[in-house]
Structure formats: C-alpha cells, structure tokens
Coordinates of C-alpha atoms in Angstrom, one line a residue:
M1 CA -3.0 30.2 25.7
T2 CA -6.6 29.1 26.1
A3 CA -6.9 28.1 22.5
T4 CA -3.8 26.0 22.7
N5 CA -5.0 24.2 25.9
S6 CA -8.4 23.5 24.3
R7 CA -6.8 21.6 21.4
R8 CA -7.6 17.9 21.7
V9 CA -7.5 14.6 19.9
L10 CA -10.3 12.1 19.9
L11 CA -8.8 8.7 19.3
A12 CA -11.1 6.0 18.0
K13 CA -11.3 2.6 19.5
P14 CA -11.4 0.0 18.0
R15 CA -8.9 1.0 15.3
G16 CA -6.0 -0.7 13.5
Y17 CA -5.4 -4.4 13.1
C18 CA -8.3 -6.8 13.0
A19 CA -8.0 -10.5 13.7
G20 CA -7.8 -11.5 10.0
V21 CA -5.0 -9.0 9.4
D22 CA -3.1 -10.0 12.5
R23 CA -3.4 -13.7 11.4
A24 CA -2.1 -12.9 7.9
V25 CA 0.9 -10.9 8.9
V26 CA 1.9 -13.4 11.6
T27 CA 1.5 -16.2 8.9
V28 CA 4.2 -14.6 6.8
E29 CA 6.4 -13.9 9.8
K30 CA 6.1 -17.5 11.0
A31 CA 6.6 -18.9 7.5
L32 CA 9.9 -16.9 7.2
E33 CA 11.0 -18.3 10.5
Q34 CA 10.0 -21.8 9.7
Y35 CA 11.2 -22.2 6.0
G36 CA 13.6 -19.3 5.6
A37 CA 13.6 -16.7 2.9
P38 CA 12.4 -16.3 0.3
V39 CA 8.7 -16.8 1.1
Y40 CA 6.5 -15.6 -1.8
V41 CA 3.3 -13.8 -1.3
R42 CA 0.6 -13.4 -4.0
K43 CA -0.5 -9.8 -4.0
Q44 CA 0.0 -7.6 -0.9
I45 CA -0.6 -9.8 2.2
V46 CA -2.7 -6.9 3.5
H47 CA -3.3 -3.5 2.0
N48 CA -0.7 -1.5 3.9
T49 CA 2.6 -0.2 2.5
H50 CA 4.4 -0.2 5.8
V51 CA 3.5 -3.8 6.5
V52 CA 4.6 -4.9 3.0
S53 CA 7.8 -3.0 3.2
T54 CA 8.6 -4.5 6.7
L55 CA 8.0 -8.0 5.5
E56 CA 10.1 -7.5 2.3
K57 CA 13.0 -6.5 4.5
R58 CA 12.7 -9.8 6.3
G59 CA 12.7 -11.8 3.0
A60 CA 9.1 -11.9 1.8
V61 CA 8.8 -11.5 -2.0
F62 CA 5.5 -10.1 -3.2
V63 CA 4.3 -11.1 -6.7
E64 CA 1.2 -10.2 -8.6
E65 CA 0.4 -13.7 -9.9
T66 CA 1.2 -17.2 -9.0
G67 CA 3.0 -17.8 -12.3
E68 CA 5.8 -15.5 -11.0
V69 CA 6.6 -18.0 -8.2
P70 CA 9.3 -20.5 -9.0
E71 CA 8.0 -24.1 -9.3
G72 CA 8.1 -25.9 -6.0
A73 CA 8.5 -22.7 -3.9
I74 CA 6.3 -21.6 -1.0
V75 CA 3.6 -19.1 -1.7
V76 CA 1.2 -17.4 0.8
F77 CA -2.2 -16.3 -0.4
S78 CA -3.2 -12.9 1.0
A79 CA -5.9 -12.1 3.5
H80 CA -8.2 -11.1 0.7
G81 CA -8.6 -14.6 -0.7
V82 CA -8.2 -16.2 -4.1
S83 CA -10.4 -18.0 -6.6
P84 CA -10.4 -21.7 -7.2
M85 CA -8.5 -21.0 -10.5
V86 CA -5.6 -19.6 -8.5
H87 CA -5.5 -22.7 -6.2
D88 CA -5.6 -24.9 -9.3
E89 CA -2.7 -23.1 -10.9
A90 CA -0.6 -23.4 -7.7
H91 CA -1.3 -27.1 -7.6
R92 CA -0.2 -27.6 -11.2
R93 CA 3.0 -25.7 -10.6
Q94 CA 3.6 -27.8 -7.4
L95 CA 3.8 -24.8 -5.1
K96 CA 3.6 -25.3 -1.4
T97 CA 0.6 -23.1 -0.5
I98 CA -0.3 -21.4 2.7
D99 CA -3.7 -19.9 2.6
A100 CA -3.9 -16.8 4.8
T101 CA -7.4 -15.8 3.6
C102 CA -9.3 -14.2 6.4
P103 CA -11.9 -16.7 7.8
L104 CA -14.6 -14.0 7.4
V105 CA -13.8 -13.8 3.6
T106 CA -13.8 -17.6 3.5
K107 CA -17.3 -17.5 4.9
V108 CA -18.4 -15.4 2.0
H109 CA -16.8 -17.8 -0.5
K110 CA -18.8 -20.7 1.1
E111 CA -22.0 -18.7 0.8
A112 CA -21.3 -18.1 -2.9
K113 CA -20.8 -21.8 -3.5
R114 CA -24.0 -22.7 -1.6
F115 CA -26.1 -20.1 -3.4
A116 CA -24.6 -21.3 -6.7
S117 CA -25.4 -24.9 -5.9
D118 CA -29.1 -23.8 -5.5
D119 CA -28.8 -22.3 -9.0
R120 CA -29.5 -18.8 -7.7
D121 CA -28.4 -15.5 -9.4
I122 CA -26.0 -13.9 -6.9
I123 CA -25.5 -10.1 -6.7
L124 CA -22.0 -9.4 -5.2
I125 CA -21.9 -5.9 -3.8
G126 CA -18.3 -4.7 -4.0
H127 CA -15.6 -2.9 -6.0
T128 CA -14.8 -4.4 -9.4
G129 CA -11.1 -5.3 -9.5
H130 CA -10.7 -5.6 -5.7
E131 CA -8.8 -8.8 -4.8
E132 CA -11.5 -9.9 -2.5
V133 CA -14.2 -9.4 -5.1
E134 CA -12.2 -11.3 -7.7
G135 CA -11.7 -14.2 -5.3
T136 CA -15.3 -14.4 -4.3
S137 CA -16.7 -14.1 -7.9
G138 CA -14.3 -16.8 -9.0
E139 CA -16.1 -19.3 -6.8
A140 CA -19.2 -19.1 -9.1
P141 CA -18.5 -16.8 -12.1
E142 CA -21.5 -18.0 -14.1
H143 CA -23.8 -17.1 -11.2
I144 CA -22.3 -13.9 -9.9
Q145 CA -22.5 -10.3 -11.1
I146 CA -20.9 -7.4 -9.3
V147 CA -22.8 -4.2 -8.2
D148 CA -20.8 -1.3 -7.0
G149 CA -23.4 0.8 -5.2
P150 CA -27.1 1.6 -5.4
E151 CA -26.8 3.5 -8.7
E152 CA -25.8 0.2 -10.5
V153 CA -28.8 -1.8 -9.4
D154 CA -30.9 -0.9 -12.4
K155 CA -28.3 -2.6 -14.7
V156 CA -28.8 -6.0 -13.0
E157 CA -30.3 -8.7 -15.2
V158 CA -31.4 -12.0 -13.7
R159 CA -33.0 -15.2 -15.0
N160 CA -35.7 -15.3 -12.3
P161 CA -36.5 -12.3 -10.1
D162 CA -37.7 -14.6 -7.3
N163 CA -34.4 -16.6 -7.2
V164 CA -31.8 -13.9 -6.4
S165 CA -29.4 -13.7 -3.5
W166 CA -26.8 -11.1 -2.4
L167 CA -23.4 -11.1 -0.9
S168 CA -20.9 -8.3 -0.2
Q169 CA -17.3 -7.5 0.0
T170 CA -16.4 -7.5 3.7
T171 CA -14.8 -4.0 3.9
L172 CA -17.5 -1.8 2.5
S173 CA -19.3 1.1 4.1
V174 CA -22.1 -0.4 6.2
D175 CA -24.5 2.4 5.3
E176 CA -23.8 2.2 1.5
T177 CA -24.2 -1.5 1.5
N178 CA -27.5 -1.3 3.3
A179 CA -28.6 1.3 0.7
T180 CA -27.6 -1.0 -2.1
V181 CA -29.5 -3.9 -0.5
D182 CA -32.6 -1.7 -0.2
A183 CA -32.3 -0.8 -3.9
L184 CA -32.0 -4.5 -4.8
R185 CA -34.9 -5.5 -2.6
S186 CA -37.1 -2.9 -4.4
R187 CA -36.4 -4.6 -7.6
F188 CA -36.4 -8.2 -6.2
P189 CA -38.8 -8.4 -3.2
N190 CA -37.9 -12.0 -2.6
L191 CA -34.1 -11.2 -2.4
L192 CA -32.4 -13.8 -0.2
D193 CA -30.0 -12.5 2.4
P194 CA -26.8 -14.3 3.4
P195 CA -27.1 -16.3 6.6
S196 CA -25.2 -13.6 8.5
D197 CA -24.0 -10.1 7.6
D198 CA -21.0 -10.2 5.3
I199 CA -19.5 -6.9 6.4
C200 CA -16.6 -7.7 8.7
Y201 CA -17.1 -7.0 12.4
A202 CA -13.9 -5.0 12.4
T203 CA -15.0 -2.8 9.5
S204 CA -18.4 -2.1 11.3
N205 CA -16.7 -1.4 14.6
R206 CA -14.2 1.0 13.1
Q207 CA -16.9 2.8 11.2
D208 CA -19.1 3.0 14.4
A209 CA -16.3 4.5 16.4
V210 CA -15.7 7.2 13.7
K211 CA -19.5 8.0 13.6
E212 CA -19.4 8.4 17.4
M213 CA -16.8 11.2 17.3
A214 CA -17.0 12.7 13.8
A215 CA -19.5 15.4 14.6
E216 CA -17.2 16.8 17.3
C217 CA -14.2 16.9 14.9
D218 CA -12.9 19.8 12.9
L219 CA -10.6 17.3 11.2
V220 CA -10.4 13.5 11.1
V221 CA -7.1 11.9 10.0
V222 CA -7.4 8.2 9.0
V223 CA -4.1 6.3 8.9
G224 CA -4.1 3.8 6.0
S225 CA -3.0 3.1 2.5
E226 CA -4.9 4.3 -0.5
N227 CA -5.6 0.8 -1.8
S228 CA -7.1 -0.2 1.6
S229 CA -10.9 -0.2 1.0
N230 CA -11.8 -0.1 4.6
S231 CA -9.5 2.8 5.3
V232 CA -11.0 4.8 2.3
R233 CA -14.4 4.1 3.7
L234 CA -13.5 5.6 7.1
V235 CA -12.8 8.9 5.5
E236 CA -16.2 8.8 3.8
V237 CA -17.9 7.8 7.0
A238 CA -16.3 10.6 8.9
L239 CA -17.5 13.2 6.4
E240 CA -21.0 11.7 6.3
A241 CA -21.1 11.7 10.1
G242 CA -20.4 15.4 10.5
A243 CA -16.6 15.9 10.4
T244 CA -15.6 19.3 8.9
S245 CA -12.8 17.7 6.9
A246 CA -11.2 14.2 6.7
H247 CA -8.0 12.9 5.1
L248 CA -6.3 9.6 4.5
I249 CA -2.5 9.3 5.1
D250 CA -0.1 6.4 4.9
N251 CA 2.0 7.7 7.7
A252 CA 2.5 10.8 10.0
S253 CA 5.0 12.4 7.7
L254 CA 2.3 12.9 5.1
M255 CA 0.0 15.1 7.3
D256 CA -0.2 18.6 6.0
E257 CA 0.2 21.2 8.8
D258 CA -2.2 23.5 6.9
W259 CA -5.0 21.0 7.8
L260 CA -4.6 22.1 11.4
E261 CA -5.3 25.8 10.7
G262 CA -8.2 26.8 13.1
V263 CA -8.7 23.2 14.2
Q264 CA -9.6 22.6 17.9
T265 CA -10.5 18.9 17.7
V266 CA -8.7 16.3 15.6
G267 CA -10.2 12.8 15.3
V268 CA -7.7 10.0 14.7
T269 CA -8.3 6.4 13.6
S270 CA -6.7 3.8 11.4
G271 CA -7.8 1.1 8.9
A272 CA -7.9 -2.6 9.8
S273 CA -4.5 -3.3 8.2
V274 CA -2.6 -0.6 10.0
P275 CA -0.1 -1.4 12.8
D276 CA -0.6 0.9 15.9
I277 CA 3.0 2.2 15.7
L278 CA 1.8 4.4 12.7
V279 CA -1.0 5.8 14.8
Q280 CA 1.4 6.5 17.7
D281 CA 3.7 8.4 15.2
L282 CA 0.7 10.6 14.2
L283 CA -0.2 11.3 17.8
D284 CA 3.4 12.3 18.5
R285 CA 3.4 14.7 15.6
L286 CA 0.0 16.1 16.7
A287 CA 1.4 16.6 20.2
R288 CA 4.3 18.6 18.8
S289 CA 1.7 20.8 17.2
G290 CA -0.1 21.4 20.4
Y291 CA -2.6 18.6 20.4
E292 CA -1.4 16.8 23.5
N293 CA -4.8 16.2 25.1
V294 CA -5.9 12.8 23.9
H295 CA -9.3 11.2 24.7
E296 CA -10.1 7.7 23.6
V297 CA -13.6 7.1 22.1
E298 CA -14.4 3.5 22.6
T299 CA -17.6 2.0 21.1
A300 CA -16.8 -1.7 21.1
Q301 CA -14.3 -4.2 22.6
E302 CA -12.7 -6.8 20.3
S303 CA -11.4 -10.2 21.5
L304 CA -11.7 -12.4 18.4
T305 CA -8.6 -14.2 17.3
F306 CA -8.0 -16.7 14.5
S307 CA -5.7 -19.7 14.4
L308 CA -2.9 -19.8 11.9
P309 CA -3.5 -21.5 8.5
K310 CA -3.6 -25.3 8.9
E311 CA -0.7 -25.9 6.5
L312 CA 1.6 -23.7 8.7
R313 CA 0.3 -25.2 12.0
R314 CA 1.0 -28.7 10.8
D315 CA 4.6 -27.9 10.0
L316 CA 5.1 -25.9 13.2
R317 CA 3.7 -28.9 15.2
A318 CA 6.0 -31.3 13.3
E319 CA 9.0 -29.3 14.1
S320 CA 8.0 -29.0 17.8
A321 CA 7.5 -32.8 18.0
G322 CA 10.8 -33.4 16.3

C-alpha cells in the first residue's frame, strides 16, 4: 500500500501549445469558418498528428507542395515558414495565401536577409530537411550553409573567417545549440551573433521545466509527434538532466505499461504543438495505473500572444464591417 501511495506524477509547466502554434491552428480554423472548405495547407500546419487529423475532419486539405493546390484556391503556409521561392510560385498560380509562419521564425528570416545584405557567410544551426530550415535557408541560399551539431563545424568553409554570422532553427536543444556556437567561435573568433537568441522562448521554457524535474523522475513521458523537433529534444533533455528513462508518444494509448515497472515518479510534459487534451488523456491513464498524485513543476509563466495573419484579419474585418 505504501508503494502505491508514494507513486506520483511531476507535471511540467509550461508545456503544450506555444503562441505560434496557437496562432497557426486558429488561423486554419478561422479560414475554414470564413471561406468554407476546402482550405489547403502546405505541409502540416504544426507537427502534430492529432491536430492535423482534427483539422482534416473540418475540411482542411494538407499538401506537400504548392503545386498540388488548385489555381485560385486558398492556401495556408504552416507555422514553420516557407522560402521566397514558395511565395513566388503561389503568386504565379494566383493562389490566395495566408501566411501562418510563427513570428519568431519570421524574425530569423529577417536576420538571414540582413546578414546576406552585408555579404556575410551565414551558418544556420539546424536539421537538414526540416521545413523551418528549408524556409530560412531559402532567404539567402548563396550565403547560408547548414550545420547540424558541433561535430559538423570542422566541415564549414567560408570566404572570410572574420565575416561569419550564425542563426539557428528555433526548436533546437538550447544546450546543443550553445555547444555548436562555442565550436563555431573557436574556429571563427569574430563570429557575429544574431541580435537576439533564435531559440524560441517556448522551446527554452519547456526544456527548463523538464530539466527542473528530470533528476527526480524514474520515467519521463513526452507527448508529441515523432516529426516534432522540439518534442524529440525534450526526450533528449530529460535523459541528459538525469531521468532514468524517457519516451516520446503521440497519445496515451501508445504508453507501454512495462515502462512503469518499478517506477515511483513519472514526469510528464508535451511539445509546443500538442493540445493539452492529449496530456490529460495521459494523466487519466497514469491515474488508472496508480499514479493519481500529480504535482505541477512550474518554471516560467507565459503570456505572449500573436495576432492572426494580416490577410485573414483583413477579411474578417471586412465581413464584420459588412
């Protein structure tokens, strides 16, 4: 009986939706209400299978490339951002575009353009093939090269070692990004930093909350999809911060009961694109397994919100005025 009563859950806060994800999801919902189905979305609006499935049931049609959207139709660009080439193609095909790029990603795009205008070599720290990295590198492809971790720094070739800048994907591990920057600075002592940290505040906050509780956890369960970079990083951060084990699951049904063998303390968190209903489902399942005692571990309070894309706001205002 004592062992059962001592079982507990440490619940990370902040967790789940960030301001950019909330804005992107609401953008698709409002677009469906305003224009009716179908509304096309290039790539997944955010990297979460539950969110995508829910929006598909409401009439959103997800496509890989803009060329799959019928001419003249409405297309929403995902929170991860797109390159100028994608914008140009949409314009040529006379698509009505709604740009749901997270404003923090847009900030990185602007930094890339500014560094390129100064003819600097730009090192973009990020995962090759990730949509955000493709969008950012597309702003200045002739200036940008991608580095995925400290071990790749030796491969970097630049025109002038004294004229090098760095940027990063917004959803990376804070610690690994810092390690990559340190390695770059060892090679290029005059390396120029971006005006402000590129790592998203929500990514940092969620990692900090996991670090705070991980050492006390026999198991950390991260709710998030496998293609969600920030969710994958949370598993890595949990292990690095002292958790005995850590797993990523898309939803509560995927939790393996064997993971709970001998476990007293379970840590729970979720990636920045995960609706809280999925976390509640996991808490309910853990409660049925005897983990009813839930303690929230709060390391930051978040109040940031972003306005909807200007294209959508304009049409919503016009309808209201009409």
